[in-house]
CSV table of C-alpha atoms and ligand atoms in Angstrom, one decimal:
chain,number,residue,atom,x,y,z
A,1,MET,CA,-0.2,0.3,0.1
A,2,GLU,CA,1.3,3.6,-1.0
A,3,LYS,CA,1.9,5.6,2.0
A,4,ILE,CA,-0.2,8.7,2.2
A,5,LYS,CA,2.3,11.8,2.4
A,6,ILE,CA,1.3,14.6,4.4
A,7,ALA,CA,2.8,18.1,4.5
A,8,PHE,CA,2.5,19.5,8.1
A,9,TYR,CA,2.6,22.9,8.5
A,10,ASP,CA,3.4,25.4,11.6
A,11,THR,CA,4.7,22.6,13.4
A,12,LYS,CA,5.4,22.7,17.3
A,13,ASP,CA,7.3,20.4,19.3
A,14,TYR,CA,3.8,19.4,21.1
A,15,ASP,CA,2.3,18.7,17.7
A,16,ARG,CA,5.2,16.5,16.3
A,17,ASP,CA,5.4,14.5,19.6
A,18,ALA,CA,1.5,13.8,19.8
A,19,PHE,CA,1.5,12.9,16.1
A,20,GLU,CA,4.4,10.7,15.9
A,21,GLU,CA,2.8,8.8,18.8
A,22,GLN,CA,-0.2,8.1,16.8
A,23,CYS,CA,1.2,7.8,13.5
A,24,ASP,CA,1.7,4.3,11.8
A,25,PRO,CA,4.7,4.8,9.6
A,26,ASN,CA,4.0,2.3,7.6
A,27,GLU,CA,0.7,4.1,6.6
A,28,PHE,CA,1.6,8.1,6.7
A,29,GLU,CA,4.7,9.7,5.5
A,30,ILE,CA,4.7,13.2,7.5
A,31,SER,CA,7.1,16.2,6.3
A,32,TYR,CA,6.9,18.6,9.1
A,33,TYR,CA,7.6,22.3,8.6
A,34,ASP,CA,8.1,25.1,10.9
A,35,THR,CA,6.6,27.6,8.6
A,36,ARG,CA,2.9,28.5,7.9
A,37,LEU,CA,1.1,27.5,4.9
A,38,SER,CA,0.8,30.6,2.9
A,39,ALA,CA,1.2,31.7,-0.9
A,40,GLU,CA,5.0,31.5,-0.2
A,41,THR,CA,5.2,28.3,1.3
A,42,CYS,CA,2.6,26.3,-0.5
A,43,LYS,CA,5.5,24.8,-2.8
A,44,LEU,CA,6.7,22.6,0.1
A,45,ALA,CA,3.6,20.7,-0.5
A,46,GLN,CA,5.0,19.4,-3.7
A,47,GLY,CA,4.3,15.7,-4.2
A,48,ALA,CA,2.0,15.6,-0.9
A,49,ASP,CA,-1.4,14.2,-0.8
A,50,ALA,CA,-2.6,16.1,1.9
A,51,VAL,CA,-1.6,19.1,3.9
A,52,CYS,CA,-2.4,19.5,7.8
A,53,VAL,CA,-2.6,23.1,8.9
A,54,PHE,CA,-3.5,24.9,11.8
A,55,VAL,CA,-5.4,28.2,13.1
A,56,ASN,CA,-3.0,30.6,11.6
A,57,ASP,CA,-2.3,29.3,8.5
A,58,THR,CA,-3.6,30.7,5.3
A,59,VAL,CA,-5.8,28.7,2.8
A,60,ASP,CA,-6.9,31.5,0.8
A,61,GLU,CA,-8.0,31.3,-2.7
A,62,THR,CA,-4.3,31.8,-4.1
A,63,VAL,CA,-3.1,28.7,-1.9
A,64,ILE,CA,-5.9,26.6,-2.8
A,65,LYS,CA,-5.2,26.8,-6.6
A,66,CYS,CA,-1.6,26.4,-5.9
A,67,LEU,CA,-2.2,23.1,-3.7
A,68,ALA,CA,-4.7,21.7,-6.3
A,69,GLY,CA,-2.5,22.3,-9.0
A,70,MET,CA,0.2,20.2,-7.4
A,71,GLY,CA,-2.4,17.6,-6.8
A,72,VAL,CA,-3.0,18.2,-3.0
A,73,LYS,CA,-6.2,16.6,-2.7
A,74,LEU,CA,-7.1,17.4,1.1
A,75,VAL,CA,-6.5,20.2,3.6
A,76,ALA,CA,-6.6,18.4,7.3
A,77,LEU,CA,-7.1,21.1,9.9
A,78,ARG,CA,-5.8,20.1,13.0
A,79,CYS,CA,-8.6,22.5,15.0
A,80,ALA,CA,-12.3,23.1,15.3
A,81,GLY,CA,-12.5,26.8,13.5
A,82,TYR,CA,-12.1,26.9,9.8
A,83,ASN,CA,-12.4,30.6,9.2
A,84,ASN,CA,-8.9,30.8,7.9
A,85,VAL,CA,-10.1,28.5,4.9
A,86,ASP,CA,-11.6,30.1,2.0
A,87,VAL,CA,-14.3,27.3,2.0
A,88,LYS,CA,-16.1,28.5,-1.2
A,89,GLN,CA,-13.0,28.5,-3.2
A,90,ALA,CA,-12.0,25.0,-1.8
A,91,TYR,CA,-15.2,23.7,-3.0
A,92,GLY,CA,-14.6,21.6,-6.0
A,93,ARG,CA,-10.8,21.8,-5.8
A,94,LEU,CA,-9.9,20.7,-2.2
A,95,HIS,CA,-11.6,18.6,0.3
A,96,VAL,CA,-11.5,20.2,3.8
A,97,VAL,CA,-11.7,18.0,7.1
A,98,ARG,CA,-11.3,19.3,10.6
A,99,VAL,CA,-11.5,18.3,14.4
A,100,PRO,CA,-14.5,19.2,15.2
A,101,ALA,CA,-14.3,18.1,19.1
A,102,TYR,CA,-11.1,17.4,20.5
A,103,SER,CA,-12.0,18.7,24.3
A,104,PRO,CA,-14.2,20.8,24.8
A,105,TYR,CA,-13.2,20.8,28.5
A,106,ALA,CA,-9.9,22.1,27.5
A,107,VAL,CA,-11.6,25.4,26.2
A,108,ALA,CA,-14.0,25.8,28.6
A,109,GLU,CA,-11.9,25.0,31.8
A,110,HIS,CA,-9.4,27.8,30.2
A,111,ALA,CA,-12.1,30.2,29.9
A,112,MET,CA,-12.8,29.8,33.6
A,113,ALA,CA,-9.0,30.0,34.7
A,114,LEU,CA,-8.7,33.0,32.7
A,115,LEU,CA,-12.2,34.5,34.6
A,116,LEU,CA,-11.1,33.5,37.9
A,117,THR,CA,-7.4,34.7,37.5
A,118,SER,CA,-9.0,38.2,36.4
A,119,ILE,CA,-11.5,38.7,38.9
A,120,ARG,CA,-9.5,37.4,41.9
A,121,ARG,CA,-6.1,39.1,40.9
A,122,ILE,CA,-4.3,35.7,40.9
A,123,HIS,CA,-1.8,37.0,38.2
A,124,LYS,CA,-1.0,40.1,40.4
A,125,ALA,CA,-1.0,38.1,43.7
A,126,TYR,CA,1.6,35.5,42.1
A,127,ILE,CA,3.9,38.3,41.2
A,128,ARG,CA,3.2,40.0,44.6
A,129,THR,CA,4.4,37.1,46.6
A,130,ARG,CA,7.5,35.9,44.6
A,131,ASP,CA,8.6,39.4,45.7
A,132,PHE,CA,7.9,38.6,49.3
A,133,ASN,CA,5.3,41.2,48.7
A,134,PHE,CA,2.0,40.0,51.0
A,135,SER,CA,0.2,43.2,50.8
A,136,LEU,CA,-3.7,42.9,49.9
A,137,ASN,CA,-4.3,46.3,48.6
A,138,GLY,CA,-5.8,46.6,45.2
A,139,LEU,CA,-6.4,42.6,45.0
A,140,THR,CA,-10.3,42.7,46.1
A,141,GLY,CA,-12.4,40.5,43.8
A,142,PHE,CA,-16.2,39.6,43.3
A,143,ASP,CA,-17.9,36.6,44.0
A,144,LEU,CA,-19.3,34.8,41.0
A,145,HIS,CA,-22.0,33.1,42.9
A,146,GLY,CA,-25.4,35.1,41.8
A,147,LYS,CA,-23.7,36.8,39.0
A,148,THR,CA,-25.4,36.4,35.5
A,149,VAL,CA,-23.0,35.2,32.6
A,150,GLY,CA,-24.1,35.4,29.2
A,151,VAL,CA,-22.7,32.8,26.8
A,152,VAL,CA,-22.5,33.3,23.1
A,153,GLY,CA,-22.7,30.0,21.2
A,154,THR,CA,-23.8,26.9,22.9
A,155,GLY,CA,-22.2,24.4,21.1
A,156,ARG,CA,-19.9,21.8,22.7
A,157,ILE,CA,-17.6,24.2,24.3
A,158,GLY,CA,-20.3,26.7,25.5
A,159,CYS,CA,-22.1,23.7,27.0
A,160,VAL,CA,-19.3,22.6,29.1
A,161,PHE,CA,-18.6,26.2,30.3
A,162,MET,CA,-22.5,26.7,31.4
A,163,ASP,CA,-22.0,23.5,33.3
A,164,ILE,CA,-18.9,24.7,35.1
A,165,CYS,CA,-20.6,28.3,35.7
A,166,ARG,CA,-23.7,26.3,37.2
A,167,GLY,CA,-21.0,24.7,39.7
A,168,PHE,CA,-20.5,28.2,40.6
A,169,GLY,CA,-24.0,28.9,41.3
A,170,MET,CA,-24.1,31.5,38.5
A,171,ASN,CA,-27.3,32.6,36.7
A,172,ILE,CA,-27.2,31.4,32.7
A,173,ILE,CA,-28.5,33.5,29.8
A,174,ALA,CA,-27.7,32.5,26.3
A,175,TYR,CA,-27.4,33.6,22.6
A,176,ASP,CA,-27.2,31.0,19.9
A,177,LYS,CA,-28.0,31.5,16.1
A,178,PHE,CA,-29.1,27.9,16.2
A,179,PRO,CA,-30.9,27.6,19.8
A,180,LYS,CA,-31.0,23.9,21.0
A,181,ALA,CA,-34.5,22.8,22.2
A,182,ASP,CA,-33.3,20.9,25.1
A,183,LEU,CA,-30.5,22.4,26.9
A,184,GLY,CA,-32.7,24.0,29.6
A,185,VAL,CA,-31.0,27.2,29.4
A,186,GLU,CA,-32.9,30.6,29.2
A,187,TYR,CA,-32.1,31.8,25.5
A,188,VAL,CA,-32.3,35.7,25.1
A,189,SER,CA,-31.5,38.1,21.9
A,190,ILE,CA,-27.6,39.6,21.7
A,191,ASP,CA,-29.0,42.8,22.8
A,192,GLU,CA,-30.2,41.3,26.2
A,193,ILE,CA,-26.8,39.4,26.6
A,194,TRP,CA,-25.1,43.0,26.1
A,195,ALA,CA,-27.6,44.4,28.7
A,196,ARG,CA,-28.0,41.5,31.5
A,197,SER,CA,-24.8,40.1,31.5
A,198,ASP,CA,-22.0,40.7,34.6
A,199,ILE,CA,-19.7,38.2,32.4
A,200,ILE,CA,-19.7,37.5,28.7
A,201,SER,CA,-17.9,34.4,27.3
A,202,PHE,CA,-17.7,33.8,23.8
A,203,HIS,CA,-17.9,30.3,22.3
A,204,CYS,CA,-19.5,30.6,18.6
A,205,PRO,CA,-17.3,30.2,15.5
A,206,LEU,CA,-15.9,33.5,13.8
A,207,THR,CA,-18.5,34.2,10.7
A,208,ASP,CA,-18.6,37.3,8.2
A,209,GLU,CA,-21.8,38.1,9.8
A,210,ASN,CA,-20.6,38.2,13.4
A,211,LYS,CA,-17.1,39.9,12.8
A,212,ASN,CA,-16.5,42.6,15.3
A,213,MET,CA,-20.0,41.9,17.2
A,214,VAL,CA,-18.2,43.4,20.2
A,215,ASN,CA,-17.8,47.1,18.9
A,216,ALA,CA,-18.5,50.5,20.3
A,217,SER,CA,-22.3,50.2,19.8
A,218,SER,CA,-22.5,46.9,21.6
A,219,ILE,CA,-20.3,47.8,24.2
A,220,ALA,CA,-22.5,51.2,24.7
A,221,LYS,CA,-25.2,48.6,25.6
A,222,MET,CA,-23.4,46.5,28.4
A,223,LYS,CA,-23.3,47.0,32.0
A,224,LYS,CA,-20.6,48.7,33.6
A,225,GLY,CA,-17.8,46.7,34.8
A,226,VAL,CA,-18.8,43.7,32.7
A,227,VAL,CA,-16.0,41.2,32.1
A,228,LEU,CA,-15.5,39.8,28.6
A,229,ILE,CA,-14.0,36.2,27.9
A,230,ASN,CA,-13.0,35.3,24.3
A,231,THR,CA,-11.4,32.0,23.8
A,232,SER,CA,-13.1,31.7,20.4
A,233,ARG,CA,-11.7,34.0,17.8
A,234,GLY,CA,-10.0,37.3,17.8
A,235,GLY,CA,-12.0,38.7,15.3
A,236,LEU,CA,-15.5,38.5,17.2
A,237,ILE,CA,-13.9,41.7,19.2
A,238,ASP,CA,-13.1,44.9,17.5
A,239,SER,CA,-9.8,45.7,19.5
A,240,GLU,CA,-9.9,49.5,19.3
A,241,ALA,CA,-13.5,49.5,20.6
A,242,LEU,CA,-12.4,47.2,23.3
A,243,LEU,CA,-9.4,49.6,24.5
A,244,GLU,CA,-11.8,52.6,24.3
A,245,GLY,CA,-14.2,50.5,26.5
A,246,ILE,CA,-11.5,49.8,28.9
A,247,LYS,CA,-10.1,53.3,29.2
A,248,GLU,CA,-13.9,54.6,29.6
A,249,ARG,CA,-13.8,52.2,32.4
A,250,LYS,CA,-17.4,50.4,31.0
A,251,ILE,CA,-15.2,47.2,30.8
A,252,GLY,CA,-14.2,45.9,33.9
A,253,ALA,CA,-11.7,43.3,32.7
A,254,ALA,CA,-11.1,41.3,29.4
A,255,CYS,CA,-9.6,37.8,29.3
A,256,LEU,CA,-8.3,37.1,25.8
A,257,ASP,CA,-7.2,33.9,24.8
A,258,VAL,CA,-7.6,35.2,21.0
A,259,TYR,CA,-6.8,38.4,19.0
A,260,ASP,CA,-7.8,39.4,15.8
A,261,GLU,CA,-4.2,40.3,14.5
A,262,GLU,CA,-2.5,37.1,16.2
A,263,ALA,CA,-1.5,35.2,13.0
A,264,ASN,CA,2.0,36.6,13.1
A,265,ILE,CA,2.5,36.9,17.0
A,266,PHE,CA,0.8,34.3,18.9
A,267,PHE,CA,2.8,30.9,19.1
A,268,HIS,CA,6.3,33.0,18.9
A,269,ASP,CA,8.8,34.2,21.2
A,270,PHE,CA,9.3,37.9,21.0
A,271,SER,CA,10.8,38.6,24.5
A,272,GLY,CA,13.5,40.9,23.8
A,273,HIS,CA,12.2,42.2,20.4
A,274,ILE,CA,9.7,44.9,19.9
A,275,VAL,CA,6.2,43.7,18.9
A,276,ASN,CA,5.0,45.7,16.1
A,277,ASP,CA,1.4,45.8,17.1
A,278,ASP,CA,0.4,49.1,19.2
A,279,THR,CA,-3.1,47.7,19.9
A,280,LEU,CA,-2.0,44.3,21.4
A,281,ALA,CA,0.7,46.3,23.4
A,282,ARG,CA,-1.9,48.9,24.8
A,283,LEU,CA,-4.1,46.0,25.5
A,284,ILE,CA,-1.5,43.8,27.5
A,285,SER,CA,-0.4,47.2,29.7
A,286,MET,CA,-4.0,47.3,30.9
A,287,PRO,CA,-3.9,46.1,34.3
A,288,ASN,CA,-7.7,44.5,33.8
A,289,VAL,CA,-6.6,42.5,30.6
A,290,ILE,CA,-5.3,39.1,30.7
A,291,VAL,CA,-3.7,37.6,27.0
A,292,THR,CA,-2.8,33.9,26.8
A,293,SER,CA,-1.6,33.2,23.1
A,294,HIS,CA,-4.4,31.0,21.7
A,295,GLN,CA,-3.5,28.2,24.4
A,296,ALA,CA,-7.1,27.2,25.6
A,297,PHE,CA,-7.0,24.0,23.6
A,298,LEU,CA,-3.3,23.0,25.0
A,299,THR,CA,-3.8,20.0,27.2
A,300,ARG,CA,-2.3,16.3,26.8
A,301,GLU,CA,-6.0,15.1,26.4
A,302,ALA,CA,-6.7,17.6,23.5
A,303,LEU,CA,-3.4,17.1,21.6
A,304,SER,CA,-3.9,13.3,21.8
A,305,ASN,CA,-7.4,13.5,20.5
A,306,ILE,CA,-6.3,16.0,17.8
A,307,ALA,CA,-3.6,13.7,16.5
A,308,ALA,CA,-6.0,10.7,16.7
A,309,THR,CA,-8.9,12.4,14.6
A,310,THR,CA,-6.7,14.0,12.0
A,311,LEU,CA,-5.0,11.1,11.2
A,312,ASP,CA,-8.5,9.4,10.8
A,313,ASN,CA,-9.9,11.8,8.8
A,314,VAL,CA,-6.9,11.5,6.6
A,315,ARG,CA,-7.0,7.6,6.6
A,316,ARG,CA,-10.8,7.3,5.7
A,317,PHE,CA,-10.7,10.0,2.7
A,318,PHE,CA,-7.9,8.4,1.2
A,319,ALA,CA,-9.6,5.1,1.9
A,320,GLY,CA,-13.0,6.7,0.0
A,321,GLU,CA,-15.0,6.4,2.9
A,322,THR,CA,-17.2,8.8,4.5
A,323,VAL,CA,-15.5,11.5,6.3
A,324,ALA,CA,-18.1,12.8,9.0
A,325,ASN,CA,-15.7,15.9,9.7
A,326,GLU,CA,-15.7,17.0,6.4
A,327,VAL,CA,-16.7,20.7,5.8
A,328,CYS,CA,-17.5,22.9,2.8
A,329,TYR,CA,-19.1,26.3,2.2
A,330,LYS,CA,-22.7,24.6,2.2
A,331,CYS,CA,-21.7,23.2,5.7
A,332,ALA,CA,-20.5,26.7,6.8
A,333,ASN,CA,-24.4,27.8,6.4
A,334,LEU,CA,-26.3,24.9,8.2
A,335,ALA,CA,-29.6,26.1,6.5
A,336,THR,CA,-28.2,25.3,3.0
A,337,CYS,CA,-25.9,22.2,3.6
A,338,ASN,CA,-27.7,19.3,2.1
A,339,GLN,CA,-24.7,16.8,2.3
A,340,LYS,CA,-25.3,15.2,5.6
A,341,HIS,CA,-22.2,13.7,5.0
A,342,ASP,CA,-23.1,10.2,4.2
A,343,ARG,CA,-21.1,11.1,1.2
A,344,LYS,CA,-18.3,13.5,0.0
A,345,CYS,CA,-19.3,17.3,0.1
A,346,PHE,CA,-18.7,17.3,-4.0
B,401,NAI,P1,-19.7,24.0,18.2
B,401,NAI,O1,-19.8,24.1,16.6
B,401,NAI,O2,-19.9,22.9,19.0
B,401,NAI,O3,-20.4,25.5,18.8
B,401,NAI,C1,-20.7,26.6,18.2
B,401,NAI,C2,-21.9,27.1,18.5
B,401,NAI,O4,-22.0,28.5,18.0
B,401,NAI,C3,-22.9,26.5,17.9
B,401,NAI,O5,-24.0,25.9,18.6
B,401,NAI,C4,-23.5,27.2,16.8
B,401,NAI,O6,-24.9,27.2,16.6
B,401,NAI,C5,-23.3,28.6,17.3
B,401,NAI,N1,-23.3,29.8,16.4
B,401,NAI,C6,-22.9,29.5,15.1
B,401,NAI,N2,-23.0,31.1,14.5
B,401,NAI,C7,-23.2,31.6,15.6
B,401,NAI,C8,-23.4,33.0,15.7
B,401,NAI,N3,-23.2,33.8,14.5
B,401,NAI,N4,-23.7,33.5,16.8
B,401,NAI,C9,-24.0,32.8,17.8
B,401,NAI,N5,-23.6,31.6,17.9
B,401,NAI,C10,-23.3,30.9,16.5
B,401,NAI,O7,-18.1,24.7,18.3
B,401,NAI,P2,-17.3,24.4,19.6
B,401,NAI,O8,-16.4,23.4,19.6
B,401,NAI,O9,-18.1,24.7,20.8
B,401,NAI,O10,-16.0,25.8,19.5
B,401,NAI,C11,-16.6,26.9,19.3
B,401,NAI,C12,-15.8,27.9,19.1
B,401,NAI,O11,-14.5,27.7,19.8
B,401,NAI,C13,-14.9,27.4,17.6
B,401,NAI,O12,-15.7,27.8,16.3
B,401,NAI,C14,-13.5,28.2,17.7
B,401,NAI,O13,-13.6,29.2,17.1
B,401,NAI,C15,-13.1,28.3,19.3
B,401,NAI,N6,-12.1,27.2,19.5
B,401,NAI,C16,-11.2,27.9,20.3
B,401,NAI,C17,-10.0,27.1,20.8
B,401,NAI,C18,-9.1,27.7,21.5
B,401,NAI,O14,-8.0,27.1,21.6
B,401,NAI,N7,-8.9,28.9,21.9
B,401,NAI,C19,-9.8,25.7,20.6
B,401,NAI,C20,-11.3,25.4,19.9
B,401,NAI,C21,-12.3,26.0,19.4
């Protein structure tokens, strides 16, 4: 049997470890590249059957045409979100598979970790006590119990996050474009989320429709002191509007695992360098902003599940089997997707 050749972009040590542990070398031949997939680097995939990419690889029209022209058949995303893939351009040229769920717990628990760190000032206390400063001034937090959390997106991660919030005795309201009948949660309009929530956590995909849903006008509708948590995609928040909201003391705190312009910054070590992103620099300089660099997924369990599902997606695709995890631009809009994945998208 011919080995399936995979060009693996944006490789980090933890990716390689997880994939090498799961990969049968008689079945797959993986070439690992540190570089991201882009118009400049797509030629590295010459001779490959599939490319394996992550959140900040670029899979736009140029890249899609280049890959398809070289005979690549499959884009295997090793993540859930696929907003970095032009699925419309890919349709008919390249099939796209993803890992829809690898550990909703990893992301939901990180969202709660950020929230607790922020409101209980753990990040400040940690620095203080390391310097033998045991003063409590400025570390006053607030109870989560009895507070209202607005959850935007009640899919896998949103549901786990709501369960965690229930454990804290919080009141939960939710907004979803496609509400689920059986969740037992109070669904409200997005305007009610803005108006009623003490804390708002985002767990929906980034689409053209909801880009910059946190903007000057939505911030104006929010409660004073609201805490925003974004572990979803940076593009949901207009960062300049967020900064204004923070400066006006409207936003009480922001917990950001994602950032709109993260692509060339996150996952890299810039300590000792100048970061050419004034907006991010100003956000990080705020005492009530916590930034982690797209770390929410990073647990042992998630990495192992990502590797297993990605390799299974690729294996099934090249065996001509149904791949339930395939996505196309029709799937992106549930209203028009007829594929139901009992066959390939095209
Ligand atoms: P999911 O597909 O299970 O749930 C997404 C939910 O959002 C669905 O209920 C859907 O109906 C809803 N939705 C779709 N469009 C919406 C809109 N315009 N407004 C409100 N709700 C909308 O996805 P899952 O697994 O819960 O992941 C959610 C998001 O988390 C992903 O799209 C991804 O962007 C992000 N993510 C971030 C990670 C990180 O490391 N920071 C890791 C994994 C996912």
